[in-house]
Each structure stands twice: as structure tokens, then as C-alpha cells.
CSV table of C-alpha atoms and ligand atoms in Angstrom, one decimal:
chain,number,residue,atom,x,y,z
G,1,UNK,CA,1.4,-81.1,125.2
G,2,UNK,CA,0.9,-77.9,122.6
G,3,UNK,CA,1.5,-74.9,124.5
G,4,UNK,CA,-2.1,-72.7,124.7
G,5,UNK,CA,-2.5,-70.5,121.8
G,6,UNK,CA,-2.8,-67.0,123.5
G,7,UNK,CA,-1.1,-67.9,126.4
G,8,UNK,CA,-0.1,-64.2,128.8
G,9,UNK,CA,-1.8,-62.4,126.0
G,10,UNK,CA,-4.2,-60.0,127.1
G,11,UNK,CA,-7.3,-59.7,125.2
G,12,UNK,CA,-10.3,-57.2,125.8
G,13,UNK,CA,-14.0,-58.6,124.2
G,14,UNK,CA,-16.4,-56.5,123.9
G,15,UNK,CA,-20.3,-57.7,124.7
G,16,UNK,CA,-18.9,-60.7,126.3
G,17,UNK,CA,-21.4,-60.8,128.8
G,18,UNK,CA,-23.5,-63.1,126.3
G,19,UNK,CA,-23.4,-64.8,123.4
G,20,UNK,CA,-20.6,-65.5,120.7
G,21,UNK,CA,-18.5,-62.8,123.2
G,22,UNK,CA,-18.9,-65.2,126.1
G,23,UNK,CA,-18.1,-67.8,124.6
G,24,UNK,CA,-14.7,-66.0,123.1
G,25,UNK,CA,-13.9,-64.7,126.2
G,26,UNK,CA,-13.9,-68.5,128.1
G,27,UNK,CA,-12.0,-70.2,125.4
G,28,UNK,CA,-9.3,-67.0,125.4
G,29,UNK,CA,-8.8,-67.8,128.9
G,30,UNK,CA,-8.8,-71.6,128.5
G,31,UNK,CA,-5.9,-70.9,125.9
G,32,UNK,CA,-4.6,-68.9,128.6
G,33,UNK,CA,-5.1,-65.0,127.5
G,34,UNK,CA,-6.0,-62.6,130.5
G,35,UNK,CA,-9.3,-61.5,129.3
G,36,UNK,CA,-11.1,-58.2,129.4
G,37,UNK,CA,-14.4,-59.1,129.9
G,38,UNK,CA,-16.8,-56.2,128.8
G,39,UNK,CA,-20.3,-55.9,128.4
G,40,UNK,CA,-22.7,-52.8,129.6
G,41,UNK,CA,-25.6,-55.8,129.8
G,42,UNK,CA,-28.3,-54.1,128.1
G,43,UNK,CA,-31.3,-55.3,126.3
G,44,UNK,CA,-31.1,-56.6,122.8
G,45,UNK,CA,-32.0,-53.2,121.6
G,46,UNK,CA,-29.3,-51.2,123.7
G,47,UNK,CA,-31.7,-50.1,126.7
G,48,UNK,CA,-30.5,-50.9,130.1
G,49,UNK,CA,-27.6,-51.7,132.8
G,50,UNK,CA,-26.9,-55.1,133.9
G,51,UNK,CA,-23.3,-56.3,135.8
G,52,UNK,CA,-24.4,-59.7,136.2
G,53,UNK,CA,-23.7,-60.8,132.3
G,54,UNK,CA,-20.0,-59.3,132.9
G,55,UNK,CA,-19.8,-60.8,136.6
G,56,UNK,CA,-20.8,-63.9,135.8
G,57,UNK,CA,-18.4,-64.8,132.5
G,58,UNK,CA,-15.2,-63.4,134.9
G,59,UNK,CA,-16.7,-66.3,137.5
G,60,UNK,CA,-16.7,-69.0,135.7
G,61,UNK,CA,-13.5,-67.9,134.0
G,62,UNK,CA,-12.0,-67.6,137.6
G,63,UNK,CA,-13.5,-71.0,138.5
G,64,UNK,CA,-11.8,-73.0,135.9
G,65,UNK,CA,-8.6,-71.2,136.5
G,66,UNK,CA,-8.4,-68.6,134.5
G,67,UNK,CA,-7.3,-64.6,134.8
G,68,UNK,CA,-10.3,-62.3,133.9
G,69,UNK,CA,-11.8,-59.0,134.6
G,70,UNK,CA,-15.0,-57.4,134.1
G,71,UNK,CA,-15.7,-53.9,132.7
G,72,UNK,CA,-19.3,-52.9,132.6
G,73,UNK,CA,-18.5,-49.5,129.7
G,74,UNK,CA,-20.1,-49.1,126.7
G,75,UNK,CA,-18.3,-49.3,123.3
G,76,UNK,CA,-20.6,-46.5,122.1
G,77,UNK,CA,-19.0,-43.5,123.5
G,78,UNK,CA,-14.9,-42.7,122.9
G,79,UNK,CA,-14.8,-41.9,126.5
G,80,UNK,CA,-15.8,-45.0,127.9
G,81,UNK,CA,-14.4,-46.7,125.3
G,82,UNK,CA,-11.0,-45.8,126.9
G,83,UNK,CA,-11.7,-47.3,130.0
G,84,UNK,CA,-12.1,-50.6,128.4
G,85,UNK,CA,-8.8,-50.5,127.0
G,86,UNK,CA,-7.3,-48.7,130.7
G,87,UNK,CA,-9.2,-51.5,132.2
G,88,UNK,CA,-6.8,-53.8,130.4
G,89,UNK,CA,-4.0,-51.9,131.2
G,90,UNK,CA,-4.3,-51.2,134.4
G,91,UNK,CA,-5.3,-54.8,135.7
G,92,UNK,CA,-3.0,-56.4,133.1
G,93,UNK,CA,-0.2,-53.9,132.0
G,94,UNK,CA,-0.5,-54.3,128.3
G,95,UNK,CA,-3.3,-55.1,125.4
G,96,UNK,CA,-2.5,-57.8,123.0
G,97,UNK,CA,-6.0,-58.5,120.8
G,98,UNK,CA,-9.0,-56.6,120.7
G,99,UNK,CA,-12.6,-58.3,120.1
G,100,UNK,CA,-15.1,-55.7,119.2
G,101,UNK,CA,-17.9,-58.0,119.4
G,102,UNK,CA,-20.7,-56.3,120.8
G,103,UNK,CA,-23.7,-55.1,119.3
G,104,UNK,CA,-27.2,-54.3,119.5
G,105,UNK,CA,-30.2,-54.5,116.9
G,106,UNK,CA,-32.8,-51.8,116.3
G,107,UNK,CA,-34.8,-53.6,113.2
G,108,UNK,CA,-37.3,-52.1,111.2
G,109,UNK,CA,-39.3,-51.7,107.6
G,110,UNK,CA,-36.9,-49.1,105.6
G,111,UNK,CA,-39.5,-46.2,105.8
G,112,UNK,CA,-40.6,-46.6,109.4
G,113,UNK,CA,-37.0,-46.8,110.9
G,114,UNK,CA,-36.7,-43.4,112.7
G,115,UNK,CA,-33.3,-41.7,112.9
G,116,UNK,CA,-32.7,-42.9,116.3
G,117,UNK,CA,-32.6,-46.5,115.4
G,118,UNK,CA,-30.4,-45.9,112.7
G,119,UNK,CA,-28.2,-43.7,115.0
G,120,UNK,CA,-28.5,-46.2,117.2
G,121,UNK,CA,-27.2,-49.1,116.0
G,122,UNK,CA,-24.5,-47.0,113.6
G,123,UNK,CA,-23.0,-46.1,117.2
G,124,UNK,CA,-22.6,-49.0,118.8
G,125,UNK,CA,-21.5,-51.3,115.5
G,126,UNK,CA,-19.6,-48.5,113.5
G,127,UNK,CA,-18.2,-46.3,116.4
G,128,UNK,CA,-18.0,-48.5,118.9
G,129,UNK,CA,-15.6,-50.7,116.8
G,130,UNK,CA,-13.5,-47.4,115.9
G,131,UNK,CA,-13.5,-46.2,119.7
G,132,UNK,CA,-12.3,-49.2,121.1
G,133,UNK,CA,-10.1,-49.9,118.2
G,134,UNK,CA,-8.6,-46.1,118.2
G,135,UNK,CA,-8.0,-46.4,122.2
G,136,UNK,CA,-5.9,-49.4,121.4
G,137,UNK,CA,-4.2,-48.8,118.3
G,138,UNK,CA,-1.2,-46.8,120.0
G,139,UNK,CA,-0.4,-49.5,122.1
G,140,UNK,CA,-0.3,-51.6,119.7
G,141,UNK,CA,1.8,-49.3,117.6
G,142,UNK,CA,4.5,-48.6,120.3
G,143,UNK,CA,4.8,-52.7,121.0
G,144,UNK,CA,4.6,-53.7,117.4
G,145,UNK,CA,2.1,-55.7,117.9
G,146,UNK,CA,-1.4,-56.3,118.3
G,147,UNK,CA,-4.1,-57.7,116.1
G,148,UNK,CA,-8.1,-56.7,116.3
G,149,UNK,CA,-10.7,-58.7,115.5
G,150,UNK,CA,-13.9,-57.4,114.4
G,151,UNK,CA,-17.4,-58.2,113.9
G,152,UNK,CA,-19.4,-57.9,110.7
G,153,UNK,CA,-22.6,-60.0,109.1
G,154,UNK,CA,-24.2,-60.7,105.9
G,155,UNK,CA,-27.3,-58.8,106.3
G,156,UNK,CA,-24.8,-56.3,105.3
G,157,UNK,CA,-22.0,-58.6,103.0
G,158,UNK,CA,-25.3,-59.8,101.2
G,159,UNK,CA,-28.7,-58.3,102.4
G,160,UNK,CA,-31.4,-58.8,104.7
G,161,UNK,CA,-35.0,-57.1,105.8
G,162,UNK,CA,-35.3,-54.5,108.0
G,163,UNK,CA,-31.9,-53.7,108.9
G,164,UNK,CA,-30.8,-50.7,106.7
G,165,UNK,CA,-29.5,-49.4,109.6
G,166,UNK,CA,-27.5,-52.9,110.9
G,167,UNK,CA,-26.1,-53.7,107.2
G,168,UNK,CA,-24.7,-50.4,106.9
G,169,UNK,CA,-22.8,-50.7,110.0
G,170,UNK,CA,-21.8,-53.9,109.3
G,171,UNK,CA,-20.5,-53.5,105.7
G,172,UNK,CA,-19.1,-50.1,107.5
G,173,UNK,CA,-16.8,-52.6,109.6
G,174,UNK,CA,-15.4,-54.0,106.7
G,175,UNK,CA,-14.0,-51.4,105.2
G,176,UNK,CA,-12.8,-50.0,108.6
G,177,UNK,CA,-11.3,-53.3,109.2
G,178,UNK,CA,-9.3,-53.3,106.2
G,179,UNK,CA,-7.9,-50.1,106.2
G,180,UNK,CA,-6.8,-50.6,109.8
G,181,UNK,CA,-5.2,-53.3,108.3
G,182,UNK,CA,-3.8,-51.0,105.8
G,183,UNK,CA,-2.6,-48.7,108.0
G,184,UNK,CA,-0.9,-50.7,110.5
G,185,UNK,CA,0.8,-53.8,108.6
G,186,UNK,CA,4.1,-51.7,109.3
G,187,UNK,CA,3.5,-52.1,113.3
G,188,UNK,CA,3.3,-55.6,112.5
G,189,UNK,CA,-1.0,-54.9,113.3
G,190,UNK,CA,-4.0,-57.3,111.6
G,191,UNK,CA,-7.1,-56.6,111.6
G,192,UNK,CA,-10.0,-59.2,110.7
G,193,UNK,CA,-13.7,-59.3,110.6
G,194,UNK,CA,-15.5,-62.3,111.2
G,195,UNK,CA,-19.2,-62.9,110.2
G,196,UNK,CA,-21.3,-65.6,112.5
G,197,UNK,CA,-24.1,-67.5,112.4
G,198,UNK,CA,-25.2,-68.4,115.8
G,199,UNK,CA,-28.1,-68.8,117.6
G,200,UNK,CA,-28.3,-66.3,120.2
G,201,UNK,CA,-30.8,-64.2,122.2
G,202,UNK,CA,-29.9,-61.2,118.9
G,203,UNK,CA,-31.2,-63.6,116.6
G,204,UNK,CA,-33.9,-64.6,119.0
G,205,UNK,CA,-35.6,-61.2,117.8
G,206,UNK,CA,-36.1,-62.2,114.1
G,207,UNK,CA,-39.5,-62.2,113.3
G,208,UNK,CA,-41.3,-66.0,113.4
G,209,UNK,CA,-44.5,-65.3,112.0
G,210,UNK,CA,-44.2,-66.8,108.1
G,211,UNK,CA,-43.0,-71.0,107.7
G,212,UNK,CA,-40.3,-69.8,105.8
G,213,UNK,CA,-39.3,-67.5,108.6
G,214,UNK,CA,-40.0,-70.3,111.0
G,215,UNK,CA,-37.9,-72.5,108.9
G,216,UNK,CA,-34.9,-70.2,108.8
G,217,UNK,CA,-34.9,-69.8,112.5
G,218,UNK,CA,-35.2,-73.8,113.3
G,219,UNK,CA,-31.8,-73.7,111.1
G,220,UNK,CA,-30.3,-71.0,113.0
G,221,UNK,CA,-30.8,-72.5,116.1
G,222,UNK,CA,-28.6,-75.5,115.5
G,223,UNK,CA,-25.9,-73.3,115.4
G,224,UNK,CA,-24.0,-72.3,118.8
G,225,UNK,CA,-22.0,-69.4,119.5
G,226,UNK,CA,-19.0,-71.8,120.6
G,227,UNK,CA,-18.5,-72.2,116.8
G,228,UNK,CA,-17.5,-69.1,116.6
G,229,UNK,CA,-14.8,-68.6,119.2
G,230,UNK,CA,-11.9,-71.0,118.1
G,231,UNK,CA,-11.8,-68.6,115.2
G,232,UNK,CA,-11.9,-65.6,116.7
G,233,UNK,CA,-9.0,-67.3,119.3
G,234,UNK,CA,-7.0,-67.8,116.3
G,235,UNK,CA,-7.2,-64.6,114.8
G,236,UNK,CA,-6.2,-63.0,117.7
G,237,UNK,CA,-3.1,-65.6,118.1
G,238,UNK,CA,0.7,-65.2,116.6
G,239,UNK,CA,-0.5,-68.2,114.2
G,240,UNK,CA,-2.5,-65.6,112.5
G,241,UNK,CA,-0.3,-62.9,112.4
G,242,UNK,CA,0.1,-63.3,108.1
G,243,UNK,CA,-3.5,-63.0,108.1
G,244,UNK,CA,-4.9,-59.1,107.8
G,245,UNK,CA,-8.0,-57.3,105.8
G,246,UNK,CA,-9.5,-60.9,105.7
G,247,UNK,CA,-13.5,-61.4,106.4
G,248,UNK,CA,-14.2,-65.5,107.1
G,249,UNK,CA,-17.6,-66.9,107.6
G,250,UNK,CA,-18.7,-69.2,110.7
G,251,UNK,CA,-21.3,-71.3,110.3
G,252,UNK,CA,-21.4,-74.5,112.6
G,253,UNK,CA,-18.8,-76.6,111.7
G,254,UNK,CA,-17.9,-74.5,108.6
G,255,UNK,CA,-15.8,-71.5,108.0
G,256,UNK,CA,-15.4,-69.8,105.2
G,257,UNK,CA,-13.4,-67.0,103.2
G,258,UNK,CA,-15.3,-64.7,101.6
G,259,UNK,CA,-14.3,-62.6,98.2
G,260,UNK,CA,-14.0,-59.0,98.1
G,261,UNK,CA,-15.4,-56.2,96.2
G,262,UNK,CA,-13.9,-56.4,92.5
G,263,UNK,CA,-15.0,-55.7,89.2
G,264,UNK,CA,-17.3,-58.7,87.7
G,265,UNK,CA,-17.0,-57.3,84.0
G,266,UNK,CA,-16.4,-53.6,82.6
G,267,UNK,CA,-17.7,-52.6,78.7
G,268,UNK,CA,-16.1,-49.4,77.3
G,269,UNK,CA,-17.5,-47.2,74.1
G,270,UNK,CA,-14.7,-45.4,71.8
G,271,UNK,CA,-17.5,-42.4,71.8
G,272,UNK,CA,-18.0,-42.6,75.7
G,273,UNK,CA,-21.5,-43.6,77.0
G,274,UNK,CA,-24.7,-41.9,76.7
G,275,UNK,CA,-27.8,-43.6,78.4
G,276,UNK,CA,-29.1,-45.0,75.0
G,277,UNK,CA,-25.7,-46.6,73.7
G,278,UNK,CA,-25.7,-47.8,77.8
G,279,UNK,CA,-29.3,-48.9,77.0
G,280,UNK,CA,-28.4,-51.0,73.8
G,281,UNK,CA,-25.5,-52.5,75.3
G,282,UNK,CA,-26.6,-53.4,78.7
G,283,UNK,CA,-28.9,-56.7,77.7
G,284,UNK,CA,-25.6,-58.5,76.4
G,285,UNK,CA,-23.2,-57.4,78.7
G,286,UNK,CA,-23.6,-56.6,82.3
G,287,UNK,CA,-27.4,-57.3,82.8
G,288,UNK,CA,-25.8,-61.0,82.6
G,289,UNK,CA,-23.8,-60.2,85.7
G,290,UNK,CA,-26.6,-58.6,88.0
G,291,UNK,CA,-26.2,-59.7,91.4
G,292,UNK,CA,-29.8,-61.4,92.5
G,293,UNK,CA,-31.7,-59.3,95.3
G,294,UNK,CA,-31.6,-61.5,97.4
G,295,UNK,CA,-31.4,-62.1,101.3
G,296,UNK,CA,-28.7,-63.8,103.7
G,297,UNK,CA,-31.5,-66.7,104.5
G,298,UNK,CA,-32.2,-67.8,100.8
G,299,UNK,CA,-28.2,-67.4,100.0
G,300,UNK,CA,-27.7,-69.8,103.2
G,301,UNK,CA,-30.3,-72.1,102.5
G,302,UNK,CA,-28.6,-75.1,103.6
G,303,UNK,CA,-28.6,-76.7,106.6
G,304,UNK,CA,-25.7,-75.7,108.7
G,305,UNK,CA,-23.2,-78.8,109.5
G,306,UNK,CA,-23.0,-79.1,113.6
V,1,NAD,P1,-25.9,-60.9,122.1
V,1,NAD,O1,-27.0,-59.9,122.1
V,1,NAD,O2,-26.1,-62.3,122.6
V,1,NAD,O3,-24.6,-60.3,122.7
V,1,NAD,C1,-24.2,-59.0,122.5
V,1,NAD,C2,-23.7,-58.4,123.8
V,1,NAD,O4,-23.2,-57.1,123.6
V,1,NAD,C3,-24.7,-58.3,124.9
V,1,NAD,O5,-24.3,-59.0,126.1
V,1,NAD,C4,-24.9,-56.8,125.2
V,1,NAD,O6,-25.1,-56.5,126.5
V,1,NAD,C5,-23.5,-56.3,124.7
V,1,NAD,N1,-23.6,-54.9,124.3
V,1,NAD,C6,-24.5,-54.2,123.6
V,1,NAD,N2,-24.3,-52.9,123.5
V,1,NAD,C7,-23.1,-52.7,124.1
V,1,NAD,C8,-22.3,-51.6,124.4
V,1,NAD,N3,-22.7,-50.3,123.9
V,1,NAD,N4,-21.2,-51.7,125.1
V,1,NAD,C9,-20.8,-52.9,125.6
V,1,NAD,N5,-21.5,-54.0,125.4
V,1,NAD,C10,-22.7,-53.9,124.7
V,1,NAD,O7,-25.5,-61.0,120.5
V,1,NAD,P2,-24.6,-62.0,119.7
V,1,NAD,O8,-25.4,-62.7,118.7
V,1,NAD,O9,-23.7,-62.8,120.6
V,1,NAD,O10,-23.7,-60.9,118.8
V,1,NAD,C11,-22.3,-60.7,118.9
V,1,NAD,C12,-21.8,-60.1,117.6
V,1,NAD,O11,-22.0,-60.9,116.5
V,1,NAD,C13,-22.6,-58.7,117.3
V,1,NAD,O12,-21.7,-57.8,116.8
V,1,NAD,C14,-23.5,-59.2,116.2
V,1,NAD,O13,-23.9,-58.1,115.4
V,1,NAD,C15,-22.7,-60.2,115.5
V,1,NAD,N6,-23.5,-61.1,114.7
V,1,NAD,C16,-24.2,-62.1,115.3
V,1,NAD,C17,-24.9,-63.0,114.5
V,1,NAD,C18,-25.6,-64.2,115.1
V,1,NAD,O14,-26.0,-65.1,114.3
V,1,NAD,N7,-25.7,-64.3,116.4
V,1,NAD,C19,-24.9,-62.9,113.1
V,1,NAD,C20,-24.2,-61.8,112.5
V,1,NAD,C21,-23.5,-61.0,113.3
């Protein structure tokens, strides 16, 4: 038989009280990893306290006869932050992978979102992934090893309604991601962002009020978080460890690699520009390469294989 794939790693996932982290955290300890599992169990919005979501993954890890342990701090502050990763170290002894998985949404119209929901969601998403990450990364330095695995989406690799506040974050990830990845190729470090489709209790807040809405939810619901987790498993596994600065896509049965940020097409002027040569030039030349305004939904308007 093929020997488990994280077998005596230890891995800590964030938010894996619920959802796509749950079901990362069971499969990392099916594939034998001793698993960190955190979650502060709050509401989809980030209000709240709840052990149970944490409790009740490390049980049914335990039950199927696996090696986990439940941390109940949030991502969101560096302190705490630290205490996943001591958490880890102290039940453990070292820190192999970490999943910075959790997240919260505050959604809202562009010119009603108030500071604190941008705040908000900036700080759990954004910092959270940098605290836990940061609390980590000299561990990983001083074994050589170590690989993160981060959480990003397409409302902010594409676009999406009401979530100014959770695309910035999210796009914010991926350039965090790959300059960790940057920065720590030499300690033999990757760092990879995955963006999932799944149907979970986060999604369970998008609006169902329009049949187009109502359709893209139906299609979202056919999707389960258990997708998600082989590939988070692998990234977080020595198969993986040429891959780094990488963003893949899971949707249902489907992954996907996704392209980064590079010039489409570039026009120069001998005289320099001025905004009426820009004018006259324009039509023929970049307005041909305009990326539609467009939203994650109509982009992923097929249905998902599962
Ligand atoms: P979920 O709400 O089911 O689970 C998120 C978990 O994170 C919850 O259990 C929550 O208690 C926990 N959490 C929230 N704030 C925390 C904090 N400060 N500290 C510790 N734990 C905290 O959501 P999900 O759909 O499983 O989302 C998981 C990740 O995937 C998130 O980063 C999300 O943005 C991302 N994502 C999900 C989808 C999707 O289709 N479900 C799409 C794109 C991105």
C-alpha cells in the first residue's frame, strides 16, 4: 500500500471548525498529519464564540484514529495568532504546513459598506493570513522546510458584488502569497493559494432573491467542500514541494491553474503620450484588449462537474 501523503507532519488549519477547513483537517489526518484544528466558531460575519465547531472536528478525527487538537484563537490578532502556531508546538513539537483557511464575510453595496466591514473582513483575510503565516515562518526557516497554503477567491481574481472589502483581501492574499514564496524558496518554503468553489454555510449568505441569483446558487450547491481538500493535502505534502507562488482553482471535480498578472499588449509614441494621441490610438489598440466587467458567476457559468 502507498504510504499516507503527510504522514507525522504537523499541519495547523485555520477555520476548520466548518466547511472546506473541516474537511482539510479530516483528510490531513486520514493521510496521517497531526492536525491543528482551529476555529474561534463565530458567525458567518465574525460575531461570536463557539468551541463545539473545533471540538467536534478533533472528535471525529480521534474517532477514526487520528492525532488532532483543537485551538479556539482567532487569526485576526498577531497575539493569538501565536498561540495557534504554540499550540502546534507544544502538543506536537514542530509545524510542518500551514492552512490559513478561515474567513468571514461582511457583504455590502460599495457606498453603504461602513469602515468596519471593510476593516473587518481586511483583518481576518489579509492579516490573519500574515499573522499566522509570520508566527510560523521562523520555524519553518530554522528546519528548512515548511510550505503554507493559503486561501484566496475570484470575487477578488475576477470580480463580484458587494464585496469590495472581501476582493481586496483576497487579491491581497495573492500577492502575499507570492512574495512569501519569494522570500523563502532559499529555506526550501512554498507558499500557494487556492481558490474554491464550495457550497458552504459562507456562501449560504449570497443573496437568492433574482432567478439568475437563484440559478447561481442551485449550481454552487452541487459543489462540496471535500473537493477542495485533496488539494490543499497535496500542497501541503513533499510531492508539492517544486510547486510555489502558484494560485489553482477547485471546482467539483475540476482544478485549475490560473494565469498571472502580465501585460496583454503595450503601444509606445516616439513623442511620448498626451491624452489626445492616447485618444486616437486607443480604438485600434488596447480598447481591443479591455477585460469585460464582469462577475465570478457569469465567468463560471457552467455547470460544475461532481
Ligand atoms: P465557513 O464559514 O464554512 O468556514 C469558515 C470558518 O472560519 C468558520 O468555522 C469560522 O468560525 C472560522 N473563522 C472565522 N473567523 C475566524 C477567526 N478570526 N479565527 C479563527 N477562525 C475563524 O466558510 P468556507 O466556505 O469553508 O470558507 C473557507 C475559506 O474559503 C475562506 O477563506 C473563504 O473566504 C474561502 N472561499 C470559500 C468559497 C466557497 O465557495 N465556499 C469561495 C471562495 C473562497
Amino acid at each position: 500500500m502507498a504510504s499516507k501523503c503527510v504522514e507525522g507532519k504537523v499541519i495547523v488549519v485555520t477555520g476548520a471548525g466548518r466547511g472546506i477547513g473541516k474537511e482539510i483537517a479530516l483528510l490531513a489526518a486520514a493521510e496521517g498529519a497531526k492536525v491543528v484544528v482551529n476555529d474561534l466558531g463565530g458567525s458567518t460575519d465574525g460575531e461570536g464564540r463557539d468551541t463545539s465547531p473545533a471540538d467536534e472536528v478533533v472528535a471525529e478525527i480521534k474517532k477514526a484514529g487520528g492525532k488532532a487538537v483543537a485551538n479556539y484563537d482567532s487569526v485576526a490578532e498577531p497575539e493569538s495568532a501565536q498561540k495557534i502556531i504554540q499550540t502546534a508546538i507544544d502538543n506536537f513539537g514542530r509545524i510542518d504546513a500551514v492552512v490559513n483557511n478561515a474567513g468571514i464575510l461582511r457583504d455590502r453595496i460599495f457606498h453603504r459598506m461602513s469602515v468596519v466591514d471593510f476593516e473587518m473582513v481586511i483583518k481576518v483575510h489579509l492579516m490573519g493570513s500574515f499573522y499566522v503565516s509570520r508566527a510560523a515562518a521562523n520555524h519553518f526557516k530554522e528546519q528548512n522546510s515548511g510550505a503554507f497554503v493559503h486561501f484566496t477567491s475570484t470575487s477578488g481574481l475576477i470580480g463580484n458584488f458587494g464585496q469590495a472589502n472581501y476582493a481586496a483581501a483576497k487579491l491581497g492574499i495573492v500577492g502575499f502569497t507570492k512574495v512569501v514564496a519569494l522570500d523563502m524558496a532559499r529555506y526550501n518554503v512554498t507558499a500557494n493559494c487556492i481558490s474554491p468553489f464550495a457550497w458552504t454555510r459562507m456562501i449560504g449568505t449570497i443573496p437568492t432573491e433574482t432567478e439568475a441569483q437563484k440559478a447561481r446558487v442551485e449550481k454552487i450547491k452541487k459543489m462540496g467542500p471535500e473537493h477542495i481538500a485533496p488539494v490543499a493535502v497535496f500542497l501541503a505534502s513533499d510531492e508539492a514541494k517544486e510547486i510555489s507562488g502558484q494560485v489553482f482553482g477547485v471546482r467539483g471535480k475540476e482544478v485549475m491553474l490560473f494565469g498571472h498578472m502580465r501585460p496583454l499588449r503595450s503601444i509606445h509614441h516616439d513623442l511620448g503620450w498626451t491624452p489626445e494621441r492616447l485618444a486616437a490610438m486607443f480604438p485600434g489598440t488596447l480598447k481591443h484588449h479591455l477585460a469585460p466587467l464582469d462577475t465570478s458567476g457569469q465567468f463560471f457559468n457552467y455547470d460544475p462537474m461532481v
